[in-house]
Tab-separated table of C-alpha atoms in Angstrom:
chain	number	residue	atom	x	y	z
A	1	MET	CA	-16.005	4.907	7.920
A	2	ALA	CA	-12.536	5.044	6.655
A	3	THR	CA	-10.503	5.892	3.488
A	4	THR	CA	-9.133	3.110	1.441
A	5	PHE	CA	-5.995	4.113	-0.480
A	6	ILE	CA	-3.329	1.835	-2.731
A	7	HIS	CA	-0.132	2.801	-1.144
A	8	ALA	CA	3.328	2.373	-2.220
A	9	THR	CA	6.860	4.065	-3.467
A	10	VAL	CA	6.854	3.839	-7.292
A	11	THR	CA	9.599	4.136	-10.156
A	12	LEU	CA	9.501	7.138	-12.645
A	13	ASP	CA	8.567	4.116	-14.324
A	14	GLY	CA	5.801	2.746	-12.941
A	15	TYR	CA	8.171	-0.399	-11.425
A	16	MET	CA	7.001	-1.460	-7.493
A	17	ALA	CA	9.889	-3.842	-6.988
A	18	ASP	CA	13.060	-4.814	-9.573
A	19	PRO	CA	11.514	-8.163	-11.128
A	20	ASP	CA	13.207	-9.927	-8.095
A	21	GLY	CA	10.997	-8.726	-5.908
A	22	GLY	CA	14.119	-6.587	-4.566
A	23	ILE	CA	13.283	-3.318	-3.615
A	24	ASP	CA	16.766	-2.278	-2.415
A	25	TRP	CA	16.133	0.569	-5.543
A	26	MET	CA	13.807	2.656	-2.691
A	27	LEU	CA	16.797	2.783	-0.648
A	28	GLY	CA	19.890	5.886	-1.181
A	29	THR	CA	17.096	7.794	-2.159
A	30	PRO	CA	17.700	11.559	-0.646
A	31	THR	CA	15.101	13.190	1.475
A	32	VAL	CA	14.540	15.862	3.500
A	33	PRO	CA	12.526	16.515	6.469
A	34	GLU	CA	8.797	17.864	4.550
A	35	ASP	CA	9.882	14.612	2.331
A	36	GLU	CA	9.596	12.857	5.403
A	37	ARG	CA	7.235	14.508	7.086
A	38	VAL	CA	3.978	13.717	4.142
A	39	VAL	CA	5.125	9.420	4.564
A	40	GLN	CA	4.621	10.015	8.528
A	41	ASP	CA	1.208	12.041	7.971
A	42	VAL	CA	-0.423	8.913	5.629
A	43	MET	CA	1.965	6.858	8.101
A	44	ALA	CA	-0.675	8.943	11.738
A	45	ARG	CA	-4.204	7.876	9.405
A	46	ILE	CA	-3.826	4.603	8.625
A	47	GLY	CA	-6.043	2.246	11.179
A	48	ALA	CA	-5.397	-0.774	8.868
A	49	VAL	CA	-3.366	-2.394	6.311
A	50	VAL	CA	-5.022	-5.768	3.316
A	51	GLY	CA	-1.149	-6.632	2.475
A	52	GLY	CA	-1.297	-10.303	-0.465
A	53	ALA	CA	-0.772	-13.520	0.780
A	54	ASN	CA	3.441	-13.917	-0.186
A	55	ARG	CA	3.676	-11.754	3.146
A	56	THR	CA	3.347	-14.446	5.283
A	57	ARG	CA	7.371	-15.563	4.258
A	58	THR	CA	8.397	-12.148	4.894
A	59	ILE	CA	6.928	-12.024	8.529
A	60	GLU	CA	8.345	-13.778	10.557
A	61	ASP	CA	11.560	-12.123	9.026
A	62	ASP	CA	10.832	-8.775	9.162
A	63	GLY	CA	9.027	-7.822	6.787
A	64	GLN	CA	6.083	-6.086	8.201
A	65	PRO	CA	3.711	-3.961	6.555
A	66	TYR	CA	5.416	-0.336	7.118
A	67	GLY	CA	8.705	-2.159	8.892
A	68	GLY	CA	6.531	-3.087	11.153
A	69	THR	CA	6.298	0.856	13.019
A	70	LEU	CA	2.429	0.364	12.595
A	71	GLN	CA	0.834	-1.320	15.117
A	72	VAL	CA	-2.466	-1.349	13.604
A	73	PRO	CA	-4.028	-4.923	12.086
A	74	VAL	CA	-2.900	-6.520	9.037
A	75	PHE	CA	-5.117	-8.160	6.687
A	76	LEU	CA	-3.487	-10.963	4.844
A	77	MET	CA	-5.258	-11.890	1.622
A	78	THR	CA	-4.688	-16.296	0.645
A	79	HIS	CA	-5.137	-19.159	-0.129
A	80	ALA	CA	-5.538	-21.938	1.963
A	81	GLU	CA	-6.354	-21.385	5.883
A	82	HIS	CA	-3.910	-20.222	8.560
A	83	GLU	CA	-4.313	-18.629	12.167
A	84	PRO	CA	-3.368	-15.326	12.973
A	85	ILE	CA	0.352	-14.505	13.850
A	86	GLU	CA	1.067	-11.582	16.204
A	87	LYS	CA	4.175	-10.486	16.501
A	88	ASP	CA	5.040	-6.580	18.215
A	89	GLY	CA	2.608	-6.210	19.214
A	90	THR	CA	0.917	-6.498	15.819
A	91	THR	CA	-2.283	-8.775	14.999
A	92	TYR	CA	-2.162	-10.294	11.363
A	93	THR	CA	-5.367	-12.098	10.617
A	94	PHE	CA	-5.660	-14.075	7.050
A	95	VAL	CA	-8.722	-14.291	5.060
A	96	VAL	CA	-8.807	-17.094	1.767
A	97	ASP	CA	-9.752	-15.924	-1.190
A	98	ASP	CA	-12.070	-13.072	-0.427
A	99	ILE	CA	-10.556	-9.906	-0.863
A	100	ALA	CA	-13.482	-7.267	-0.478
A	101	ARG	CA	-14.047	-9.326	2.973
A	102	GLY	CA	-10.602	-8.529	3.934
A	103	VAL	CA	-10.883	-5.283	2.683
A	104	GLY	CA	-14.406	-4.951	5.015
A	105	LEU	CA	-12.449	-6.733	8.072
A	106	ALA	CA	-9.231	-4.066	7.739
A	107	ARG	CA	-12.280	-0.660	7.427
A	108	ALA	CA	-14.127	-2.064	10.484
A	109	ALA	CA	-10.683	-2.281	12.394
A	110	ALA	CA	-9.621	1.157	10.828
A	111	GLY	CA	-12.559	2.442	11.978
A	112	ASP	CA	-11.964	6.882	10.884
A	113	ARG	CA	-8.954	5.705	10.246
A	114	TRP	CA	-7.795	5.059	6.511
A	115	VAL	CA	-7.119	1.277	4.933
A	116	ALA	CA	-3.529	1.570	3.239
A	117	LEU	CA	-3.518	-1.259	0.876
A	118	LEU	CA	0.153	-2.905	-0.799
A	119	GLY	CA	0.982	-4.660	-3.936
A	120	GLY	CA	0.145	-5.023	-7.230
A	121	SER	CA	-1.860	-7.418	-6.904
A	122	ILE	CA	-4.107	-6.436	-4.286
A	123	GLY	CA	-4.705	-3.048	-5.721
A	124	ARG	CA	-5.756	-3.809	-9.310
A	125	GLN	CA	-8.392	-6.577	-8.120
A	126	CYS	CA	-9.792	-3.737	-5.512
A	127	LEU	CA	-9.280	-1.248	-8.428
A	128	ARG	CA	-11.726	-3.742	-10.094
A	129	LEU	CA	-14.562	-3.959	-7.351
A	130	GLY	CA	-14.400	-0.890	-7.008
A	131	LEU	CA	-13.103	-1.132	-3.679
A	132	VAL	CA	-10.380	2.842	-3.586
A	133	ASP	CA	-10.836	5.736	-2.861
A	134	GLU	CA	-7.617	7.123	-3.052
A	135	ILE	CA	-4.541	6.318	-4.589
A	136	HIS	CA	-0.848	7.527	-3.054
A	137	LEU	CA	2.603	7.537	-4.636
A	138	ASP	CA	6.048	7.968	-3.500
A	139	VAL	CA	7.198	8.559	-6.734
A	140	VAL	CA	11.430	7.767	-7.203
A	141	PRO	CA	13.203	9.660	-10.109
A	142	LEU	CA	14.812	5.945	-11.036
A	143	LEU	CA	14.420	4.194	-14.154
A	144	LEU	CA	14.068	0.293	-13.815
A	145	GLY	CA	13.292	-0.447	-16.877
A	146	ASP	CA	11.668	-3.513	-16.170
A	147	GLY	CA	10.574	-5.527	-12.865
A	148	ILE	CA	6.730	-6.173	-11.029
A	149	SER	CA	4.278	-2.714	-11.873
A	150	LEU	CA	2.026	-1.339	-9.474
A	151	PHE	CA	-0.483	-1.159	-12.519
A	152	ALA	CA	0.568	-3.582	-15.666
A	153	GLY	CA	-2.810	-5.460	-16.319
A	154	LEU	CA	-5.424	-3.454	-14.594
A	155	GLY	CA	-7.762	-4.092	-18.321
A	156	GLN	CA	-9.420	-0.947	-17.403
A	157	ARG	CA	-9.534	2.744	-17.748
A	158	VAL	CA	-9.399	4.700	-13.768
A	159	GLY	CA	-10.676	8.171	-13.439
A	160	LEU	CA	-8.968	10.354	-11.103
A	161	GLU	CA	-9.122	13.292	-10.063
A	162	ARG	CA	-5.908	14.988	-8.531
A	163	LEU	CA	-5.787	15.341	-4.603
A	164	GLU	CA	-2.572	16.675	-3.390
A	165	THR	CA	0.562	16.796	-5.000
A	166	SER	CA	4.392	17.551	-3.533
A	167	GLY	CA	7.562	17.361	-4.134
A	168	TYR	CA	10.303	18.565	-2.379
A	169	ALA	CA	14.021	16.710	-2.448
A	170	ALA	CA	14.136	13.940	-5.519
A	171	GLU	CA	9.965	11.974	-4.739
A	172	ALA	CA	7.883	13.321	-5.116
A	173	HIS	CA	4.035	12.949	-3.998
A	174	LEU	CA	1.230	11.665	-5.805
A	175	ARG	CA	-1.988	11.861	-3.720
A	176	TYR	CA	-5.550	11.211	-6.674
A	177	ARG	CA	-8.963	10.377	-5.784
A	178	VAL	CA	-10.718	7.300	-7.760
A	179	LEU	CA	-13.836	8.406	-9.377
A	180	ARG	CA	-16.594	6.370	-9.473
């Protein structure tokens, strides 16, 4: 069965975007081939993605998950019915108001590959429902001071077991198992 994991790049103070949702701060961070290999190894294992409904606005503006480089099924959570969208070999399926169903569909589509959960709201909802197996963070050495937090508002304690850590140029790569 698929491993379901939260996958995010965050600042050292835990923000995944600036207050306006911008992620320009992710660009220009020095990396070395080892950093790139960590990210590529994770991406190679992904068989499906679950993201938030606000992605419908960005699909048409080339804001696809992972920059559109993964050609895996994407399941987008929404509050209103929407026909699937096909773009560049990727099918975007919209799931209305049932995140457990969305994750279930993604797991079925991924087979024995991984399901990436993108976005703070998606990650927090899935953690609350016990749907997350692992958390993978790529931490950039930057303090935004304010922004959109990955875990703010979770409202519960979640135990983690460290599986893997690495750091090469500027980023730190952290991988944890969620304890149940």
